[in-house]
Tab-separated table of C-alpha atoms (C1' of nucleotides) and ligand atoms in Angstrom:
chain	number	residue	atom	x	y	z
A	24	MET	CA	5.739	38.322	2.806
A	25	ASP	CA	5.418	37.044	-0.739
A	26	ALA	CA	2.037	36.679	-2.375
A	27	ALA	CA	2.754	33.205	-3.782
A	28	PRO	CA	5.980	32.085	-2.163
A	29	PHE	CA	5.843	28.479	-3.361
A	30	CYS	CA	5.624	29.289	-7.061
A	31	THR	CA	9.290	30.186	-7.330
A	32	ARG	CA	12.395	28.061	-6.813
A	33	GLN	CA	13.561	30.778	-4.422
A	34	GLY	CA	10.505	30.412	-2.231
A	35	ILE	CA	10.797	26.632	-2.298
A	36	ALA	CA	14.456	26.763	-1.262
A	37	GLU	CA	13.442	28.957	1.646
A	38	LEU	CA	10.756	26.475	2.655
A	39	LEU	CA	13.261	23.609	2.577
A	40	ARG	CA	15.760	25.497	4.750
A	41	HIS	CA	12.952	26.302	7.159
A	42	HIS	CA	12.448	22.556	7.594
A	43	GLU	CA	16.196	21.961	8.005
A	44	ILE	CA	16.513	20.358	4.599
A	45	ASN	CA	19.476	21.178	2.378
A	46	PRO	CA	17.966	22.673	-0.785
A	47	THR	CA	19.594	20.627	-3.517
A	48	HIS	CA	18.508	20.832	-7.137
A	49	GLN	CA	16.559	17.560	-7.009
A	50	ARG	CA	14.852	18.419	-3.731
A	51	ILE	CA	13.799	21.798	-5.064
A	52	GLU	CA	12.297	20.236	-8.181
A	53	ILE	CA	10.374	17.644	-6.169
A	54	ALA	CA	9.081	20.161	-3.661
A	55	PHE	CA	8.184	22.508	-6.497
A	56	ALA	CA	6.093	19.796	-8.157
A	57	LEU	CA	4.063	19.383	-4.969
A	58	PHE	CA	3.836	22.934	-3.655
A	59	SER	CA	3.238	24.816	-6.896
A	60	ARG	CA	0.335	22.524	-7.787
A	61	ARG	CA	-1.046	22.065	-4.294
A	62	GLU	CA	-2.275	18.616	-5.357
A	63	HIS	CA	-2.125	15.141	-3.901
A	64	LEU	CA	0.446	13.221	-5.918
A	65	SER	CA	1.764	9.681	-5.857
A	66	ALA	CA	5.508	9.011	-6.037
A	67	ASP	CA	5.025	7.929	-9.621
A	68	GLN	CA	3.266	11.147	-10.530
A	69	VAL	CA	5.999	13.225	-8.887
A	70	MET	CA	8.575	11.264	-10.875
A	71	GLY	CA	6.670	11.946	-14.086
A	72	ILE	CA	6.321	15.661	-13.465
A	73	VAL	CA	9.916	16.225	-12.397
A	74	ASN	CA	11.377	14.331	-15.337
A	75	ALA	CA	8.860	15.485	-17.936
A	76	ARG	CA	11.144	17.838	-19.904
A	77	VAL	CA	14.549	16.508	-19.055
A	78	PRO	CA	15.742	13.766	-16.682
A	79	GLU	CA	16.369	15.498	-13.381
A	80	CYS	CA	16.098	12.817	-10.774
A	81	SER	CA	16.264	9.043	-10.275
A	82	LYS	CA	13.547	6.874	-8.803
A	83	ALA	CA	15.631	6.286	-5.668
A	84	THR	CA	15.917	10.013	-5.090
A	85	VAL	CA	12.194	10.586	-5.544
A	86	TYR	CA	11.386	8.016	-2.854
A	87	ASN	CA	14.248	9.106	-0.558
A	88	THR	CA	13.190	12.710	-0.864
A	89	LEU	CA	9.484	12.169	-0.301
A	90	ASN	CA	10.328	10.161	2.818
A	91	LEU	CA	12.703	12.903	3.963
A	92	PHE	CA	10.025	15.561	3.476
A	93	ARG	CA	7.598	13.447	5.471
A	94	GLU	CA	10.053	12.857	8.326
A	95	LYS	CA	10.699	16.585	8.485
A	96	ARG	CA	6.923	17.142	8.452
A	97	MET	CA	7.030	19.272	5.349
A	98	ILE	CA	4.451	17.079	3.637
A	99	ARG	CA	1.911	14.537	4.809
A	100	GLU	CA	1.307	10.975	3.673
A	101	VAL	CA	-2.249	9.917	2.834
A	102	VAL	CA	-2.911	6.180	2.751
A	103	VAL	CA	-6.173	5.489	1.007
A	104	ASP	CA	-5.461	3.341	-2.030
A	105	PRO	CA	-4.039	-0.151	-1.483
A	106	ALA	CA	-1.829	0.298	-4.533
A	107	LYS	CA	-0.036	3.543	-3.734
A	108	VAL	CA	0.571	6.328	-1.255
A	109	PHE	CA	-0.388	9.951	-1.873
A	110	TYR	CA	1.737	12.868	-0.728
A	111	ASP	CA	0.012	16.018	0.420
A	112	PRO	CA	1.731	19.421	0.554
A	113	ASN	CA	-1.012	20.650	2.873
A	114	THR	CA	-0.043	19.722	6.431
A	115	SER	CA	-2.739	21.746	8.161
A	116	ALA	CA	-5.580	19.796	9.767
A	117	HIS	CA	-7.966	18.681	7.045
A	118	HIS	CA	-9.612	15.580	5.694
A	119	HIS	CA	-10.111	13.898	2.337
A	120	LEU	CA	-12.576	12.817	-0.265
A	121	TYR	CA	-11.427	9.844	-2.299
A	122	ASP	CA	-12.912	8.829	-5.647
A	123	VAL	CA	-12.425	5.071	-5.540
A	124	VAL	CA	-13.135	4.666	-9.262
A	125	ARG	CA	-10.961	7.438	-10.663
A	126	GLY	CA	-8.374	7.166	-7.910
A	127	THR	CA	-8.324	10.891	-7.211
A	128	LEU	CA	-8.044	12.553	-3.835
A	129	VAL	CA	-9.281	16.040	-2.937
A	130	ASP	CA	-9.463	18.027	0.272
A	131	ILE	CA	-12.591	18.448	2.331
A	132	PRO	CA	-12.902	22.121	3.271
A	133	PRO	CA	-12.278	22.358	7.026
A	134	GLY	CA	-15.553	22.898	8.868
A	135	ASP	CA	-17.558	20.755	6.445
A	136	ILE	CA	-16.821	17.770	8.617
A	137	GLU	CA	-15.796	17.366	12.224
A	138	VAL	CA	-15.021	14.703	14.789
A	139	THR	CA	-16.769	14.783	18.125
A	140	GLY	CA	-15.440	12.855	21.096
A	141	MET	CA	-11.805	11.890	20.815
A	142	PRO	CA	-11.802	8.180	21.670
A	143	SER	CA	-10.050	7.032	24.822
A	144	ILE	CA	-6.526	6.060	23.823
A	145	PRO	CA	-5.363	2.829	25.500
A	146	ASP	CA	-2.565	3.129	28.066
A	147	GLY	CA	0.928	3.266	26.660
A	148	LEU	CA	-0.221	4.834	23.420
A	149	GLU	CA	-0.418	8.420	22.314
A	150	ALA	CA	-2.497	9.825	19.477
A	151	GLU	CA	-0.578	10.972	16.426
A	152	GLY	CA	-3.523	12.181	14.365
A	153	VAL	CA	-6.966	11.437	13.042
A	154	ASP	CA	-7.586	10.723	9.376
A	155	ILE	CA	-11.022	10.953	7.889
A	156	VAL	CA	-11.617	9.703	4.379
A	157	VAL	CA	-14.965	9.973	2.631
A	158	ARG	CA	-15.011	7.376	-0.111
A	159	VAL	CA	-17.115	8.380	-3.130
A	160	ARG	CA	-17.804	7.026	-6.606
A	161	PRO	CA	-19.366	8.398	-9.810
A	162	VAL	CA	-23.171	7.980	-9.683
A	163	ASP	CA	-23.420	6.047	-12.946
A	164	ALA	CA	-20.504	3.616	-12.451
B	2	MET	CA	-30.234	-18.783	17.430
B	3	ASP	CA	-26.779	-20.079	18.294
B	4	ALA	CA	-24.779	-18.491	21.065
B	5	ALA	CA	-21.556	-18.323	19.032
B	6	PRO	CA	-22.544	-19.195	15.479
B	7	PHE	CA	-19.190	-18.315	13.896
B	8	CYS	CA	-17.099	-20.658	16.020
B	9	THR	CA	-18.198	-23.764	14.136
B	10	ARG	CA	-17.673	-24.781	10.524
B	11	GLN	CA	-21.424	-25.331	10.375
B	12	GLY	CA	-22.185	-21.753	11.388
B	13	ILE	CA	-19.596	-20.437	8.931
B	14	ALA	CA	-21.091	-22.445	6.078
B	15	GLU	CA	-24.461	-20.953	6.933
B	16	LEU	CA	-22.977	-17.454	6.871
B	17	LEU	CA	-21.427	-18.077	3.456
B	18	ARG	CA	-24.711	-19.326	2.014
B	19	HIS	CA	-26.439	-16.288	3.452
B	20	HIS	CA	-24.104	-14.142	1.349
B	21	GLU	CA	-24.665	-16.285	-1.737
B	22	ILE	CA	-21.237	-17.842	-1.560
B	23	ASN	CA	-20.766	-21.528	-2.218
B	24	PRO	CA	-19.283	-22.927	1.000
B	25	THR	CA	-16.248	-24.851	-0.227
B	26	HIS	CA	-13.632	-26.276	2.084
B	27	GLN	CA	-11.130	-23.471	1.416
B	28	ARG	CA	-13.716	-20.726	1.768
B	29	ILE	CA	-14.886	-22.140	5.067
B	30	GLU	CA	-11.335	-22.267	6.422
B	31	ILE	CA	-10.633	-18.682	5.361
B	32	ALA	CA	-13.895	-17.347	6.754
B	33	PHE	CA	-13.329	-19.341	9.932
B	34	ALA	CA	-9.919	-17.710	10.415
B	35	LEU	CA	-11.504	-14.273	10.274
B	36	PHE	CA	-14.814	-14.792	12.037
B	37	SER	CA	-13.698	-17.044	14.880
B	38	ARG	CA	-10.970	-14.582	15.861
B	39	ARG	CA	-12.883	-11.401	15.122
B	40	GLU	CA	-9.546	-9.741	14.316
B	41	HIS	CA	-8.221	-7.555	11.523
B	42	LEU	CA	-5.962	-9.746	9.414
B	43	SER	CA	-3.829	-9.189	6.334
B	44	ALA	CA	-3.943	-11.644	3.433
B	45	ASP	CA	-0.588	-12.949	4.555
B	46	GLN	CA	-1.822	-13.571	8.088
B	47	VAL	CA	-4.901	-15.372	6.788
B	48	MET	CA	-2.627	-17.533	4.641
B	49	GLY	CA	-0.469	-18.344	7.660
B	50	ILE	CA	-3.398	-19.262	9.888
B	51	VAL	CA	-5.191	-21.389	7.328
B	52	ASN	CA	-2.097	-23.358	6.363
B	53	ALA	CA	-0.575	-23.573	9.835
B	54	ARG	CA	-1.186	-27.276	10.497
B	55	VAL	CA	-1.533	-28.647	6.985
B	56	PRO	CA	-1.567	-26.991	3.551
B	57	GLU	CA	-5.203	-26.214	2.856
B	58	CYS	CA	-5.159	-23.399	0.362
B	59	SER	CA	-2.983	-21.669	-2.229
B	60	LYS	CA	-2.027	-18.013	-2.262
B	61	ALA	CA	-4.229	-17.416	-5.318
B	62	THR	CA	-7.240	-18.813	-3.489
B	63	VAL	CA	-6.596	-16.688	-0.407
B	64	TYR	CA	-6.594	-13.511	-2.506
B	65	ASN	CA	-9.494	-14.623	-4.721
B	66	THR	CA	-11.547	-15.550	-1.694
B	67	LEU	CA	-10.884	-12.387	0.295
B	68	ASN	CA	-11.864	-10.334	-2.755
B	69	LEU	CA	-14.993	-12.444	-3.189
B	70	PHE	CA	-15.968	-11.967	0.453
B	71	ARG	CA	-15.462	-8.221	0.036
B	72	GLU	CA	-17.541	-8.033	-3.145
B	73	LYS	CA	-20.325	-9.936	-1.399
B	74	ARG	CA	-19.977	-7.530	1.533
B	75	MET	CA	-19.264	-10.289	3.992
B	76	ILE	CA	-16.084	-8.576	5.129
B	77	ARG	CA	-14.698	-5.061	4.875
B	78	GLU	CA	-11.344	-3.854	3.589
B	79	VAL	CA	-9.381	-1.419	5.743
B	80	VAL	CA	-6.625	0.541	4.007
B	81	VAL	CA	-4.335	2.084	6.571
B	82	ASP	CA	-0.855	0.688	6.029
B	83	PRO	CA	0.937	1.489	2.780
B	84	ALA	CA	2.336	-2.039	2.715
B	85	LYS	CA	-0.783	-4.156	3.072
B	86	VAL	CA	-4.551	-4.271	3.317
B	87	PHE	CA	-6.427	-5.462	6.398
B	88	TYR	CA	-9.618	-7.484	6.223
B	89	ASP	CA	-12.273	-6.905	8.850
B	90	PRO	CA	-15.004	-9.437	9.642
B	91	ASN	CA	-16.986	-6.667	11.337
B	92	THR	CA	-19.030	-4.881	8.670
B	93	SER	CA	-21.139	-2.819	11.053
B	94	ALA	CA	-20.415	0.925	11.171
B	95	HIS	CA	-17.297	1.474	13.228
B	96	HIS	CA	-13.905	3.098	13.056
B	97	HIS	CA	-10.309	2.166	13.780
B	98	LEU	CA	-7.290	2.808	15.901
B	99	TYR	CA	-4.025	2.031	14.152
B	100	ASP	CA	-0.719	1.506	15.942
B	101	VAL	CA	1.723	2.785	13.330
B	102	VAL	CA	4.733	1.247	15.080
B	103	ARG	CA	3.420	-2.229	15.792
B	104	GLY	CA	1.199	-2.300	12.720
B	105	THR	CA	-1.863	-3.465	14.614
B	106	LEU	CA	-5.427	-2.354	14.038
B	107	VAL	CA	-8.230	-2.386	16.618
B	108	ASP	CA	-11.815	-1.191	16.636
B	109	ILE	CA	-12.976	2.026	18.217
B	110	PRO	CA	-16.106	1.264	20.248
B	111	PRO	CA	-19.031	2.904	18.436
B	112	GLY	CA	-20.101	6.056	20.236
B	113	ASP	CA	-16.559	6.922	21.347
B	114	ILE	CA	-16.173	8.922	18.181
B	115	GLU	CA	-18.593	10.460	15.738
B	116	VAL	CA	-18.687	12.541	12.588
B	117	THR	CA	-20.767	15.685	12.501
B	118	GLY	CA	-21.728	17.352	9.245
B	119	MET	CA	-21.476	15.103	6.241
B	120	PRO	CA	-19.508	17.163	3.725
B	121	SER	CA	-21.207	18.292	0.540
B	122	ILE	CA	-20.464	15.670	-2.094
B	123	PRO	CA	-19.604	17.204	-5.497
B	124	ASP	CA	-22.115	16.664	-8.309
B	125	GLY	CA	-21.907	13.348	-10.083
B	126	LEU	CA	-20.523	11.580	-7.052
B	127	GLU	CA	-22.211	9.571	-4.354
B	128	ALA	CA	-20.810	8.739	-0.919
B	129	GLU	CA	-19.859	5.140	-0.348
B	130	GLY	CA	-18.713	5.441	3.248
B	131	VAL	CA	-16.641	7.335	5.759
B	132	ASP	CA	-13.484	5.885	7.269
B	133	ILE	CA	-11.970	7.300	10.417
B	134	VAL	CA	-8.556	6.147	11.508
B	135	VAL	CA	-6.913	7.352	14.694
B	136	ARG	CA	-3.189	6.835	14.298
B	137	VAL	CA	-1.396	6.101	17.579
B	138	ARG	CA	2.113	5.096	18.648
B	139	PRO	CA	3.676	3.716	21.843
B	140	VAL	CA	4.574	6.598	24.188
B	141	ASP	CA	8.242	5.643	24.531
B	142	ALA	CA	9.044	4.907	20.873
C	22	DC	C1'	-19.806	-43.388	-15.402
C	23	DC	C1'	-19.928	-39.163	-18.120
C	24	DG	C1'	-19.967	-34.437	-18.960
C	25	DC	C1'	-20.199	-29.975	-17.279
C	26	DC	C1'	-19.125	-26.105	-14.703
C	27	DA	C1'	-17.294	-24.083	-10.606
C	28	DA	C1'	-13.269	-23.807	-7.924
C	29	DT	C1'	-8.445	-24.336	-7.036
C	30	DT	C1'	-3.683	-24.292	-8.190
C	31	DA	C1'	1.371	-23.275	-9.388
C	32	DG	C1'	3.912	-20.224	-11.058
C	33	DA	C1'	4.718	-16.289	-14.077
C	34	DC	C1'	4.039	-11.622	-13.889
C	35	DA	C1'	3.367	-6.568	-12.530
C	36	DA	C1'	3.794	-2.535	-9.609
C	37	DG	C1'	5.170	-0.030	-5.640
C	38	DG	C1'	8.828	0.576	-2.909
C	39	DT	C1'	13.564	-0.347	-0.491
C	40	DC	C1'	18.463	-1.251	-0.397
C	41	DC	C1'	23.200	-0.965	-1.657
C	42	DA	C1'	27.605	0.126	-3.184
C	43	DA	C1'	29.631	3.276	-6.293
C	44	DA	C1'	30.016	7.875	-8.001
C	45	DC	C1'	29.433	12.506	-7.631
C	46	DT	C1'	29.049	17.110	-5.123
C	47	DT	C1'	29.597	20.118	-1.462
C	48	DT	C1'	31.875	21.709	2.650
C	49	DG	C1'	35.555	22.430	5.783
C	50	DT	C1'	40.469	22.821	6.747
C	51	DC	C1'	45.051	23.749	5.893
D	13	DG	C1'	44.044	25.443	-4.421
D	14	DA	C1'	44.617	20.643	-2.438
D	15	DC	C1'	42.738	17.397	0.136
D	16	DA	C1'	39.620	14.847	3.189
D	17	DA	C1'	35.186	14.204	5.095
D	18	DA	C1'	30.439	14.469	4.791
D	19	DG	C1'	26.293	14.663	2.255
D	20	DT	C1'	23.680	13.429	-1.921
D	21	DT	C1'	22.416	11.017	-6.014
D	22	DT	C1'	22.296	7.006	-8.899
D	23	DG	C1'	21.388	2.450	-11.472
D	24	DG	C1'	19.988	-1.589	-10.708
D	25	DA	C1'	19.229	-5.553	-7.857
D	26	DC	C1'	15.973	-6.923	-4.788
D	27	DC	C1'	11.640	-7.577	-1.947
D	28	DT	C1'	6.665	-7.679	-1.072
D	29	DT	C1'	1.973	-7.411	-2.045
D	30	DG	C1'	-1.146	-8.673	-5.197
D	31	DT	C1'	-2.990	-10.221	-10.038
D	32	DC	C1'	-3.331	-13.216	-14.049
D	33	DT	C1'	-3.356	-17.385	-16.767
D	34	DA	C1'	-3.612	-21.759	-18.276
D	35	DA	C1'	-4.010	-26.248	-16.558
D	36	DT	C1'	-6.044	-29.310	-13.150
D	37	DT	C1'	-9.279	-30.823	-9.832
D	38	DG	C1'	-13.705	-31.745	-7.826
D	39	DG	C1'	-18.683	-31.841	-7.167
D	40	DC	C1'	-22.962	-32.987	-9.140
D	41	DG	C1'	-26.842	-33.989	-12.045
D	42	DG	C1'	-28.224	-37.248	-15.319
E	207	LIG	MN1	-7.903	-5.326	-3.239
E	208	LIG	MN1	3.550	-1.129	-1.618
E	209	LIG	ZN1	-5.066	17.062	1.539
E	210	LIG	ZN1	-12.849	-3.110	12.521
DNA sequence: CCGCCAATTAGACAAGGTCCAAACTTTGTC
DNA sequence: GACAAAGTTTGGACCTTGTCTAATTGGCGG
């Protein structure tokens, strides 16, 4: 077992294969942007990071690929800002703290917060997940 | 005290004044759409309802007015769908159940679900609120 | 009726995101 | 290797939600 498997292109390629995703150059770069930083990024931010040095990837591919990763459950989507979606390389159960002024999203350490009493799901529906978002703002603003 | 104060234009006008909002014709129609139905509506749905019989209100006014209502805390914004915002006439503490396939949002009866252990807010930030969204989907889909 | 200010409006604009047909790359087969 | 089929990427058109602006309307006090 590697110490930091997602800091190398090799480790990322392995991760992609594990999720039944063909590890192409563009997909590796996009996954690397997310998994090496372990941050919540918007599609636009991913685009910026991947193409920072040299153009690697078109806008269409960034969106296609993020949606592919989500379908394959390799990343998670976090909807919290009306203007854009965040993509989260951490798919384990955890919740979020959202700075509504700065527009930044950080994880809430698991255990700091918990849900008690799963609500009764109406007939014909099944639960897919529970999202908790703590909205915060700078004290002065 | 009226039995159903938000089912009449009179009651709505009163509500607007109570929130320091000048009760114009357009504002009354928009508030009436939300408060008489007690549903979660998108801006587009509000537009459709208000202008169903006869054109009452422009798109600009719908957006301006919903934002005004939100600023005055008369309604609440619910961000749950990447494609659009929902507006909620119920501002009391409660959480939501979101059907990701049908795109519909309903309230979770208070008490059915609860948060334990408010997470430690980082320095320089203050909590504004906690949103809980239970994502569900039809069993067959 | 006049003047003022609040409110509304049409339409241009911006940003996030999807779609499409063409081109390019990889894979499989002979 | 040659070729076909399948998979992937691409630019750019396109769509939707939402904002902005400059012009117009409307209520109201005097
Ligand atoms: Mn908004
Ligand atoms: Mn969008
Ligand atoms: Zn996270
Ligand atoms: Zn609600």
